[in-house]
Amino acid sequence: MENIQAIKQRFEIIGNDAKLNRTIEKAIQVAPTDISVLVTGESGVGKESIPKIIHSLSHRKHAKYIAVNCGAIPEGTIDSELFGHEKGAFTGATSTRSGYFEVADGGTIFLDEVGELPLTTQVRLLRVLENGEFLKVGSSKVQKTDVRIVAATNIKMVEAIQKGKFREDLYYRLSTVEIHLPPLRDRKEDIHLLFRKFASDFAQKYKMPTIRLDENAVQLLLQYRWGGNIRQLRNVAEQISVLEQNRTISYDTLRTYLPDAGKNLPAVINTDKKESDFSSEREILYKVLFDMKADLNDLKKLTMELMKSGNSEKVQEEHEGLIQKIYGEEKRPAAPNADYEELEVLQITSQPTTSDTVIIQEPPQQDKYHFAEEIEEEETLSLHEKELELIKKALERNRGKRKAAADELGISERTLYRKIKQFDL
């Protein structure tokens, strides 16, 4: 068994962090076996190196090693890519094709971004893990394969299982041994070492002097959060190597290449994931529609009572609670005759009579239902129009990304694609 330092030199792994060393040690220990391994860690930490170590130290090292990026393959074709298909299985299948599991028989398959696999493909993968059997797309013949599966993901699998996006039984089959790669911010002593390695590599590549950091710049490098991990650090080193004329990099110069540098203040973060904003808006919309329907029914009931009895005061007394519900805290409309309880008395002296004549002026007749508002009932949207509106809104919110829009709508990407064609969006 090779030691950790030899493995680092062989696979060009830079760093002396204890967590990194433990990760490599676990990979070395698990390599001679055939058990499945799940590599976890944030994006950009170098998860692709672990499957290579495992394959090269296993008894399968002379067989094929195939790396598959599950997130880059469309949902409609991933089954064909992994398991192959028969001629005529679908439109465009002009010939029989062998999938990765058939080609890599006896070797190792690395499934990167395994958390992005569709649920239907997860079922097929589970069968391969359990008994080494699979079916080509469009075939009824069961085929056998002997492959070692190493998977990797940057998502929190427990949350994906709770949301129903990943099968729990598949997770436990894949994570027989789980190897976690620490983020770069947890490897403080390795950050400057990695930067110097990248700077030296780019100096040779672009044939220019190597850049160096002053003391203040080194401190900024160590304090920065590095959300993109090693990939971001490499990108920054390359930018500075190409763009800066002065090969000694100061604190201020380095800060211009680090977004939000110096703003890493502590913050309270709610780790409980909520449903999407789109789902919340949809629920609010439905609630408003139901409340409007209930108010409309109450108004119909009140109007019918007024039409039957013709006595507005009686109706107001009997349905005081209903009127309060409809008008809320607003002042209830008064009875039609309430404004005219006092009669106006006019004294006319211009008449040539022996005595003053008192004339009582009757109030003008007024509609007894003047307090009722006229409500024009709008025609509600049809189911077809609501569906079309929700699809348009989901696509706009996700900038045309069908997969993300389908996830928010709770439908498959294939169904969304069919709806887009149907509605000519």
PDB file of C-alpha atoms in Angstrom, residues 145-407:
ATOM      1  CA  THR A 145     -22.198  -6.053 -15.615  1.00  0.00           C
ATOM      2  CA  ASP A 146     -19.379  -6.012 -13.067  1.00  0.00           C
ATOM      3  CA  VAL A 147     -18.465  -2.408 -12.328  1.00  0.00           C
ATOM      4  CA  ARG A 148     -17.330  -0.518  -9.285  1.00  0.00           C
ATOM      5  CA  ILE A 149     -19.336   2.688  -8.751  1.00  0.00           C
ATOM      6  CA  VAL A 150     -17.822   5.774  -7.169  1.00  0.00           C
ATOM      7  CA  ALA A 151     -20.219   8.723  -6.959  1.00  0.00           C
ATOM      8  CA  ALA A 152     -19.753  12.361  -5.998  1.00  0.00           C
ATOM      9  CA  THR A 153     -22.106  15.189  -5.103  1.00  0.00           C
ATOM     10  CA  ASN A 154     -21.972  18.751  -3.805  1.00  0.00           C
ATOM     11  CA  ILE A 155     -25.564  18.843  -2.526  1.00  0.00           C
ATOM     12  CA  LYS A 156     -26.846  17.876   0.919  1.00  0.00           C
ATOM     13  CA  MET A 157     -28.258  14.429   0.265  1.00  0.00           C
ATOM     14  CA  VAL A 158     -30.388  14.319   3.419  1.00  0.00           C
ATOM     15  CA  GLU A 159     -32.264  17.441   2.292  1.00  0.00           C
ATOM     16  CA  ALA A 160     -32.650  16.035  -1.231  1.00  0.00           C
ATOM     17  CA  ILE A 161     -34.178  12.867   0.248  1.00  0.00           C
ATOM     18  CA  GLN A 162     -36.596  14.890   2.384  1.00  0.00           C
ATOM     19  CA  LYS A 163     -37.726  16.846  -0.677  1.00  0.00           C
ATOM     20  CA  GLY A 164     -38.258  13.630  -2.637  1.00  0.00           C
ATOM     21  CA  LYS A 165     -35.554  14.405  -5.190  1.00  0.00           C
ATOM     22  CA  PHE A 166     -33.308  11.452  -4.288  1.00  0.00           C
ATOM     23  CA  ARG A 167     -34.152   7.890  -3.269  1.00  0.00           C
ATOM     24  CA  GLU A 168     -33.177   7.021   0.270  1.00  0.00           C
ATOM     25  CA  ASP A 169     -32.422   3.371  -0.563  1.00  0.00           C
ATOM     26  CA  LEU A 170     -30.078   4.435  -3.370  1.00  0.00           C
ATOM     27  CA  TYR A 171     -28.299   6.855  -1.050  1.00  0.00           C
ATOM     28  CA  TYR A 172     -27.499   4.095   1.442  1.00  0.00           C
ATOM     29  CA  ARG A 173     -26.277   1.796  -1.343  1.00  0.00           C
ATOM     30  CA  LEU A 174     -23.982   4.473  -2.762  1.00  0.00           C
ATOM     31  CA  SER A 175     -22.622   5.676   0.580  1.00  0.00           C
ATOM     32  CA  THR A 176     -21.313   2.379   1.909  1.00  0.00           C
ATOM     33  CA  VAL A 177     -18.198   4.434   2.556  1.00  0.00           C
ATOM     34  CA  GLU A 178     -18.543   8.213   2.508  1.00  0.00           C
ATOM     35  CA  ILE A 179     -15.439  10.325   1.942  1.00  0.00           C
ATOM     36  CA  HIS A 180     -15.761  14.051   2.642  1.00  0.00           C
ATOM     37  CA  LEU A 181     -13.364  16.613   1.188  1.00  0.00           C
ATOM     38  CA  PRO A 182     -13.023  19.731   3.376  1.00  0.00           C
ATOM     39  CA  PRO A 183     -13.580  23.203   1.834  1.00  0.00           C
ATOM     40  CA  LEU A 184     -10.547  25.373   1.186  1.00  0.00           C
ATOM     41  CA  ARG A 185     -11.437  27.827   3.982  1.00  0.00           C
ATOM     42  CA  ASP A 186     -10.918  24.978   6.470  1.00  0.00           C
ATOM     43  CA  ARG A 187      -7.400  24.342   5.101  1.00  0.00           C
ATOM     44  CA  LYS A 188      -5.802  27.660   6.034  1.00  0.00           C
ATOM     45  CA  GLU A 189      -2.206  26.404   5.897  1.00  0.00           C
ATOM     46  CA  ASP A 190      -2.711  25.059   2.361  1.00  0.00           C
ATOM     47  CA  ILE A 191      -4.123  28.215   0.754  1.00  0.00           C
ATOM     48  CA  HIS A 192      -0.830  30.082   0.235  1.00  0.00           C
ATOM     49  CA  LEU A 193       0.888  26.861  -0.783  1.00  0.00           C
ATOM     50  CA  LEU A 194      -1.689  26.232  -3.495  1.00  0.00           C
ATOM     51  CA  PHE A 195      -1.499  29.845  -4.691  1.00  0.00           C
ATOM     52  CA  ARG A 196       2.281  29.624  -5.079  1.00  0.00           C
ATOM     53  CA  LYS A 197       1.911  26.357  -7.031  1.00  0.00           C
ATOM     54  CA  PHE A 198      -0.637  27.881  -9.404  1.00  0.00           C
ATOM     55  CA  ALA A 199       1.433  31.047  -9.822  1.00  0.00           C
ATOM     56  CA  SER A 200       4.486  28.959 -10.747  1.00  0.00           C
ATOM     57  CA  ASP A 201       2.498  26.872 -13.241  1.00  0.00           C
ATOM     58  CA  PHE A 202       1.056  29.931 -14.991  1.00  0.00           C
ATOM     59  CA  ALA A 203       4.448  31.638 -15.077  1.00  0.00           C
ATOM     60  CA  GLN A 204       5.806  28.656 -17.044  1.00  0.00           C
ATOM     61  CA  LYS A 205       2.713  28.455 -19.224  1.00  0.00           C
ATOM     62  CA  TYR A 206       2.724  32.136 -20.219  1.00  0.00           C
ATOM     63  CA  LYS A 207       6.541  32.519 -20.072  1.00  0.00           C
ATOM     64  CA  MET A 208       6.655  35.391 -17.575  1.00  0.00           C
ATOM     65  CA  PRO A 209       8.066  35.966 -14.079  1.00  0.00           C
ATOM     66  CA  THR A 210       6.261  34.369 -11.160  1.00  0.00           C
ATOM     67  CA  ILE A 211       4.007  36.638  -9.106  1.00  0.00           C
ATOM     68  CA  ARG A 212       4.555  36.957  -5.357  1.00  0.00           C
ATOM     69  CA  LEU A 213       2.379  38.274  -2.537  1.00  0.00           C
ATOM     70  CA  ASP A 214       3.520  40.690   0.161  1.00  0.00           C
ATOM     71  CA  GLU A 215       2.709  39.962   3.820  1.00  0.00           C
ATOM     72  CA  ASN A 216      -0.552  41.908   3.896  1.00  0.00           C
ATOM     73  CA  ALA A 217      -1.730  40.239   0.704  1.00  0.00           C
ATOM     74  CA  VAL A 218      -0.961  36.819   2.194  1.00  0.00           C
ATOM     75  CA  GLN A 219      -3.101  37.645   5.232  1.00  0.00           C
ATOM     76  CA  LEU A 220      -5.974  38.684   2.962  1.00  0.00           C
ATOM     77  CA  LEU A 221      -5.551  35.445   1.025  1.00  0.00           C
ATOM     78  CA  LEU A 222      -5.866  33.419   4.223  1.00  0.00           C
ATOM     79  CA  GLN A 223      -8.815  35.380   5.600  1.00  0.00           C
ATOM     80  CA  TYR A 224     -10.904  35.251   2.425  1.00  0.00           C
ATOM     81  CA  ARG A 225     -13.817  32.773   2.452  1.00  0.00           C
ATOM     82  CA  TRP A 226     -13.158  31.149  -0.988  1.00  0.00           C
ATOM     83  CA  GLY A 227     -16.705  30.163  -1.883  1.00  0.00           C
ATOM     84  CA  GLY A 228     -15.450  28.586  -5.119  1.00  0.00           C
ATOM     85  CA  ASN A 229     -12.673  26.736  -3.265  1.00  0.00           C
ATOM     86  CA  ILE A 230      -9.598  25.551  -5.221  1.00  0.00           C
ATOM     87  CA  ARG A 231     -11.209  26.337  -8.577  1.00  0.00           C
ATOM     88  CA  GLN A 232     -11.668  29.984  -7.565  1.00  0.00           C
ATOM     89  CA  LEU A 233      -8.140  30.229  -6.133  1.00  0.00           C
ATOM     90  CA  ARG A 234      -6.685  28.889  -9.395  1.00  0.00           C
ATOM     91  CA  ASN A 235      -8.765  31.340 -11.399  1.00  0.00           C
ATOM     92  CA  VAL A 236      -7.559  34.306  -9.304  1.00  0.00           C
ATOM     93  CA  ALA A 237      -3.918  33.208  -9.637  1.00  0.00           C
ATOM     94  CA  GLU A 238      -4.272  32.991 -13.409  1.00  0.00           C
ATOM     95  CA  GLN A 239      -5.924  36.405 -13.694  1.00  0.00           C
ATOM     96  CA  ILE A 240      -3.238  38.119 -11.650  1.00  0.00           C
ATOM     97  CA  SER A 241      -0.443  36.318 -13.540  1.00  0.00           C
ATOM     98  CA  VAL A 242      -1.733  37.568 -16.879  1.00  0.00           C
ATOM     99  CA  LEU A 243      -2.975  41.071 -16.052  1.00  0.00           C
ATOM    100  CA  GLU A 244      -0.541  42.529 -13.489  1.00  0.00           C
ATOM    101  CA  GLN A 245       2.668  44.168 -14.683  1.00  0.00           C
ATOM    102  CA  ASN A 246       4.130  44.470 -11.184  1.00  0.00           C
ATOM    103  CA  ARG A 247       5.003  40.909 -10.110  1.00  0.00           C
ATOM    104  CA  THR A 248       4.837  41.758  -6.392  1.00  0.00           C
ATOM    105  CA  ILE A 249       1.172  41.824  -5.458  1.00  0.00           C
ATOM    106  CA  SER A 250       0.020  44.147  -2.677  1.00  0.00           C
ATOM    107  CA  TYR A 251      -3.020  43.938  -0.429  1.00  0.00           C
ATOM    108  CA  ASP A 252      -4.956  46.537  -2.458  1.00  0.00           C
ATOM    109  CA  THR A 253      -4.161  44.845  -5.755  1.00  0.00           C
ATOM    110  CA  LEU A 254      -5.228  41.424  -4.545  1.00  0.00           C
ATOM    111  CA  ARG A 255      -8.423  42.841  -3.088  1.00  0.00           C
ATOM    112  CA  THR A 256      -9.590  43.983  -6.534  1.00  0.00           C
ATOM    113  CA  TYR A 257      -9.629  40.340  -7.650  1.00  0.00           C
ATOM    114  CA  LEU A 258     -11.594  39.057  -4.653  1.00  0.00           C
ATOM    115  CA  PRO A 259     -15.337  39.815  -4.723  1.00  0.00           C
ATOM    116  CA  ASP A 260     -16.734  41.063  -1.392  1.00  0.00           C
ATOM    117  CA  ALA A 261     -13.307  40.940   0.235  1.00  0.00           C
ATOM    118  CA  GLY A 262     -13.375  42.308   3.773  1.00  0.00           C
ATOM    119  CA  LYS A 263     -17.130  41.821   4.094  1.00  0.00           C
ATOM    120  CA  ASN A 264     -17.066  38.416   5.742  1.00  0.00           C
ATOM    121  CA  LEU A 265     -19.057  39.547   8.764  1.00  0.00           C
ATOM    122  CA  PRO A 266     -20.887  37.030  10.941  1.00  0.00           C
ATOM    123  CA  ALA A 267     -24.532  36.612  10.056  1.00  0.00           C
ATOM    124  CA  VAL A 268     -27.462  34.611  11.347  1.00  0.00           C
ATOM    125  CA  ILE A 269     -28.533  32.234   8.606  1.00  0.00           C
ATOM    126  CA  ASN A 270     -31.723  30.225   8.652  1.00  0.00           C
ATOM    127  CA  THR A 271     -30.683  26.761   7.622  1.00  0.00           C
ATOM    128  CA  ASP A 272     -34.257  25.480   7.341  1.00  0.00           C
ATOM    129  CA  LYS A 273     -35.032  25.328   3.661  1.00  0.00           C
ATOM    130  CA  LYS A 274     -38.434  26.653   2.709  1.00  0.00           C
ATOM    131  CA  GLU A 275     -40.536  25.967  -0.327  1.00  0.00           C
ATOM    132  CA  SER A 276     -39.848  28.081  -3.394  1.00  0.00           C
ATOM    133  CA  ASP A 277     -41.176  31.631  -3.568  1.00  0.00           C
ATOM    134  CA  PHE A 278     -43.199  30.619  -6.569  1.00  0.00           C
ATOM    135  CA  SER A 279     -45.081  27.988  -4.573  1.00  0.00           C
ATOM    136  CA  SER A 280     -45.805  30.528  -1.811  1.00  0.00           C
ATOM    137  CA  GLU A 281     -47.183  33.040  -4.310  1.00  0.00           C
ATOM    138  CA  ARG A 282     -49.360  30.375  -5.847  1.00  0.00           C
ATOM    139  CA  GLU A 283     -50.783  29.418  -2.443  1.00  0.00           C
ATOM    140  CA  ILE A 284     -51.497  33.077  -1.648  1.00  0.00           C
ATOM    141  CA  LEU A 285     -53.242  33.509  -4.997  1.00  0.00           C
ATOM    142  CA  TYR A 286     -55.457  30.487  -4.373  1.00  0.00           C
ATOM    143  CA  LYS A 287     -56.334  31.751  -0.869  1.00  0.00           C
ATOM    144  CA  VAL A 288     -57.316  35.179  -2.204  1.00  0.00           C
ATOM    145  CA  LEU A 289     -59.509  33.593  -4.873  1.00  0.00           C
ATOM    146  CA  PHE A 290     -61.260  31.382  -2.324  1.00  0.00           C
ATOM    147  CA  ASP A 291     -61.846  34.360   0.020  1.00  0.00           C
ATOM    148  CA  MET A 292     -63.295  36.396  -2.850  1.00  0.00           C
ATOM    149  CA  LYS A 293     -65.624  33.544  -3.739  1.00  0.00           C
ATOM    150  CA  ALA A 294     -66.826  33.296  -0.121  1.00  0.00           C
ATOM    151  CA  ASP A 295     -67.461  37.071   0.061  1.00  0.00           C
ATOM    152  CA  LEU A 296     -69.371  36.936  -3.209  1.00  0.00           C
ATOM    153  CA  ASN A 297     -71.610  34.160  -1.885  1.00  0.00           C
ATOM    154  CA  ASP A 298     -72.272  36.204   1.270  1.00  0.00           C
ATOM    155  CA  LEU A 299     -73.248  39.228  -0.822  1.00  0.00           C
ATOM    156  CA  LYS A 300     -75.613  37.091  -2.885  1.00  0.00           C
ATOM    157  CA  LYS A 301     -77.241  35.800   0.284  1.00  0.00           C
ATOM    158  CA  LEU A 302     -77.632  39.328   1.688  1.00  0.00           C
ATOM    159  CA  THR A 303     -79.094  40.654  -1.563  1.00  0.00           C
ATOM    160  CA  MET A 304     -81.593  37.805  -1.705  1.00  0.00           C
ATOM    161  CA  GLU A 305     -82.779  38.556   1.838  1.00  0.00           C
ATOM    162  CA  LEU A 306     -83.258  42.230   0.946  1.00  0.00           C
ATOM    163  CA  MET A 307     -85.249  41.323  -2.164  1.00  0.00           C
ATOM    164  CA  LYS A 308     -87.525  38.965  -0.220  1.00  0.00           C
ATOM    165  CA  SER A 309     -88.217  41.092   2.867  1.00  0.00           C
ATOM    166  CA  GLY A 310     -87.953  44.616   1.515  1.00  0.00           C
ATOM    167  CA  ASN A 311     -87.165  45.811   5.060  1.00  0.00           C
ATOM    168  CA  SER A 312     -83.542  46.942   5.197  1.00  0.00           C
ATOM    169  CA  GLU A 313     -83.507  47.637   8.948  1.00  0.00           C
ATOM    170  CA  LYS A 314     -84.737  44.161   9.719  1.00  0.00           C
ATOM    171  CA  VAL A 315     -82.185  42.605   7.383  1.00  0.00           C
ATOM    172  CA  GLN A 316     -79.370  44.633   8.973  1.00  0.00           C
ATOM    173  CA  GLU A 317     -80.370  43.474  12.450  1.00  0.00           C
ATOM    174  CA  GLU A 318     -80.701  39.831  11.476  1.00  0.00           C
ATOM    175  CA  HIS A 319     -77.449  39.746   9.462  1.00  0.00           C
ATOM    176  CA  GLU A 320     -75.304  42.133  11.476  1.00  0.00           C
ATOM    177  CA  GLY A 321     -72.449  39.628  11.677  1.00  0.00           C
ATOM    178  CA  LEU A 322     -72.489  39.012   7.935  1.00  0.00           C
ATOM    179  CA  ILE A 323     -72.431  42.738   7.134  1.00  0.00           C
ATOM    180  CA  GLN A 324     -69.557  43.243   9.583  1.00  0.00           C
ATOM    181  CA  LYS A 325     -67.625  40.417   7.884  1.00  0.00           C
ATOM    182  CA  ILE A 326     -68.071  41.970   4.427  1.00  0.00           C
ATOM    183  CA  TYR A 327     -67.401  45.630   5.318  1.00  0.00           C
ATOM    184  CA  GLY A 328     -64.885  44.974   8.091  1.00  0.00           C
ATOM    185  CA  GLU A 329     -64.235  47.980  10.350  1.00  0.00           C
ATOM    186  CA  GLU A 330     -65.910  50.377   7.966  1.00  0.00           C
ATOM    187  CA  LYS A 331     -69.005  52.208   9.187  1.00  0.00           C
ATOM    188  CA  ARG A 332     -72.104  50.199   8.431  1.00  0.00           C
ATOM    189  CA  PRO A 333     -74.549  51.895   6.066  1.00  0.00           C
ATOM    190  CA  ALA A 334     -77.380  53.582   7.892  1.00  0.00           C
ATOM    191  CA  ALA A 335     -81.069  52.959   7.341  1.00  0.00           C
ATOM    192  CA  PRO A 336     -82.558  54.846   4.383  1.00  0.00           C
ATOM    193  CA  ASN A 337     -84.761  57.075   6.587  1.00  0.00           C
ATOM    194  CA  ALA A 338     -82.192  57.732   9.293  1.00  0.00           C
ATOM    195  CA  ASP A 339     -81.015  60.994   7.766  1.00  0.00           C
ATOM    196  CA  TYR A 340     -84.496  62.434   7.806  1.00  0.00           C
ATOM    197  CA  GLU A 341     -85.667  61.916  11.345  1.00  0.00           C
ATOM    198  CA  GLU A 342     -85.938  65.695  11.770  1.00  0.00           C
ATOM    199  CA  LEU A 343     -88.250  67.465   9.379  1.00  0.00           C
ATOM    200  CA  GLU A 344     -87.430  70.896   8.043  1.00  0.00           C
ATOM    201  CA  VAL A 345     -89.947  73.618   8.935  1.00  0.00           C
ATOM    202  CA  LEU A 346     -90.142  76.601   6.623  1.00  0.00           C
ATOM    203  CA  GLN A 347     -92.086  79.774   7.523  1.00  0.00           C
ATOM    204  CA  ILE A 348     -93.527  81.540   4.506  1.00  0.00           C
ATOM    205  CA  THR A 349     -94.381  85.242   5.142  1.00  0.00           C
ATOM    206  CA  SER A 350     -94.735  86.419   1.578  1.00  0.00           C
ATOM    207  CA  GLN A 351     -98.210  84.932   1.204  1.00  0.00           C
ATOM    208  CA  PRO A 352    -101.037  87.460   1.628  1.00  0.00           C
ATOM    209  CA  THR A 353    -102.753  85.534   4.373  1.00  0.00           C
ATOM    210  CA  THR A 354    -103.937  86.581   7.759  1.00  0.00           C
ATOM    211  CA  SER A 355    -101.860  84.048   9.539  1.00  0.00           C
ATOM    212  CA  ASP A 356     -98.500  82.395   9.029  1.00  0.00           C
ATOM    213  CA  THR A 357     -98.638  79.200   7.156  1.00  0.00           C
ATOM    214  CA  VAL A 358     -96.406  76.361   8.286  1.00  0.00           C
ATOM    215  CA  ILE A 359     -95.307  74.103   5.408  1.00  0.00           C
ATOM    216  CA  ILE A 360     -93.686  70.778   6.136  1.00  0.00           C
ATOM    217  CA  GLN A 361     -91.262  69.770   3.399  1.00  0.00           C
ATOM    218  CA  GLU A 362     -91.094  66.057   2.886  1.00  0.00           C
ATOM    219  CA  PRO A 363     -87.649  64.605   2.320  1.00  0.00           C
ATOM    220  CA  PRO A 364     -86.912  63.423  -1.206  1.00  0.00           C
ATOM    221  CA  GLN A 365     -87.643  59.792  -1.876  1.00  0.00           C
ATOM    222  CA  GLN A 366     -84.481  57.736  -1.913  1.00  0.00           C
ATOM    223  CA  ASP A 367     -83.742  54.192  -2.848  1.00  0.00           C
ATOM    224  CA  LYS A 368     -83.809  52.079   0.309  1.00  0.00           C
ATOM    225  CA  TYR A 369     -80.881  50.005  -1.016  1.00  0.00           C
ATOM    226  CA  HIS A 370     -78.616  52.978  -1.773  1.00  0.00           C
ATOM    227  CA  PHE A 371     -75.969  51.644   0.653  1.00  0.00           C
ATOM    228  CA  ALA A 372     -75.453  48.443  -1.288  1.00  0.00           C
ATOM    229  CA  GLU A 373     -72.506  48.495  -3.671  1.00  0.00           C
ATOM    230  CA  GLU A 374     -72.916  47.388  -7.232  1.00  0.00           C
ATOM    231  CA  ILE A 375     -70.605  44.450  -7.813  1.00  0.00           C
ATOM    232  CA  GLU A 376     -69.711  43.288 -11.241  1.00  0.00           C
ATOM    233  CA  GLU A 377     -68.699  39.655 -11.154  1.00  0.00           C
ATOM    234  CA  GLU A 378     -65.651  39.032 -13.288  1.00  0.00           C
ATOM    235  CA  GLU A 379     -65.317  35.848 -15.176  1.00  0.00           C
ATOM    236  CA  THR A 380     -62.604  33.698 -13.585  1.00  0.00           C
ATOM    237  CA  LEU A 381     -59.733  32.309 -15.622  1.00  0.00           C
ATOM    238  CA  SER A 382     -60.173  28.873 -17.095  1.00  0.00           C
ATOM    239  CA  LEU A 383     -57.957  25.984 -15.997  1.00  0.00           C
ATOM    240  CA  HIS A 384     -56.140  26.174 -19.321  1.00  0.00           C
ATOM    241  CA  GLU A 385     -55.335  29.879 -18.864  1.00  0.00           C
ATOM    242  CA  LYS A 386     -54.166  29.397 -15.280  1.00  0.00           C
ATOM    243  CA  GLU A 387     -51.877  26.567 -16.313  1.00  0.00           C
ATOM    244  CA  LEU A 388     -50.448  28.678 -19.140  1.00  0.00           C
ATOM    245  CA  GLU A 389     -49.898  31.624 -16.780  1.00  0.00           C
ATOM    246  CA  LEU A 390     -48.102  29.476 -14.180  1.00  0.00           C
ATOM    247  CA  ILE A 391     -45.804  27.947 -16.817  1.00  0.00           C
ATOM    248  CA  LYS A 392     -44.923  31.381 -18.237  1.00  0.00           C
ATOM    249  CA  LYS A 393     -44.175  32.733 -14.779  1.00  0.00           C
ATOM    250  CA  ALA A 394     -42.000  29.751 -13.867  1.00  0.00           C
ATOM    251  CA  LEU A 395     -39.963  30.103 -17.081  1.00  0.00           C
ATOM    252  CA  GLU A 396     -39.508  33.846 -16.504  1.00  0.00           C
ATOM    253  CA  ARG A 397     -38.385  33.342 -12.904  1.00  0.00           C
ATOM    254  CA  ASN A 398     -35.809  30.732 -13.960  1.00  0.00           C
ATOM    255  CA  ARG A 399     -34.648  32.656 -17.058  1.00  0.00           C
ATOM    256  CA  GLY A 400     -35.861  30.010 -19.457  1.00  0.00           C
ATOM    257  CA  LYS A 401     -34.177  27.069 -17.697  1.00  0.00           C
ATOM    258  CA  ARG A 402     -36.645  24.243 -18.202  1.00  0.00           C
ATOM    259  CA  LYS A 403     -35.248  21.913 -15.538  1.00  0.00           C
ATOM    260  CA  ALA A 404     -35.448  24.512 -12.759  1.00  0.00           C
ATOM    261  CA  ALA A 405     -38.906  25.612 -13.905  1.00  0.00           C
ATOM    262  CA  ALA A 406     -40.122  22.012 -13.940  1.00  0.00           C
ATOM    263  CA  ASP A 407     -38.854  21.503 -10.382  1.00  0.00           C
TER     264      ASP A 407
END
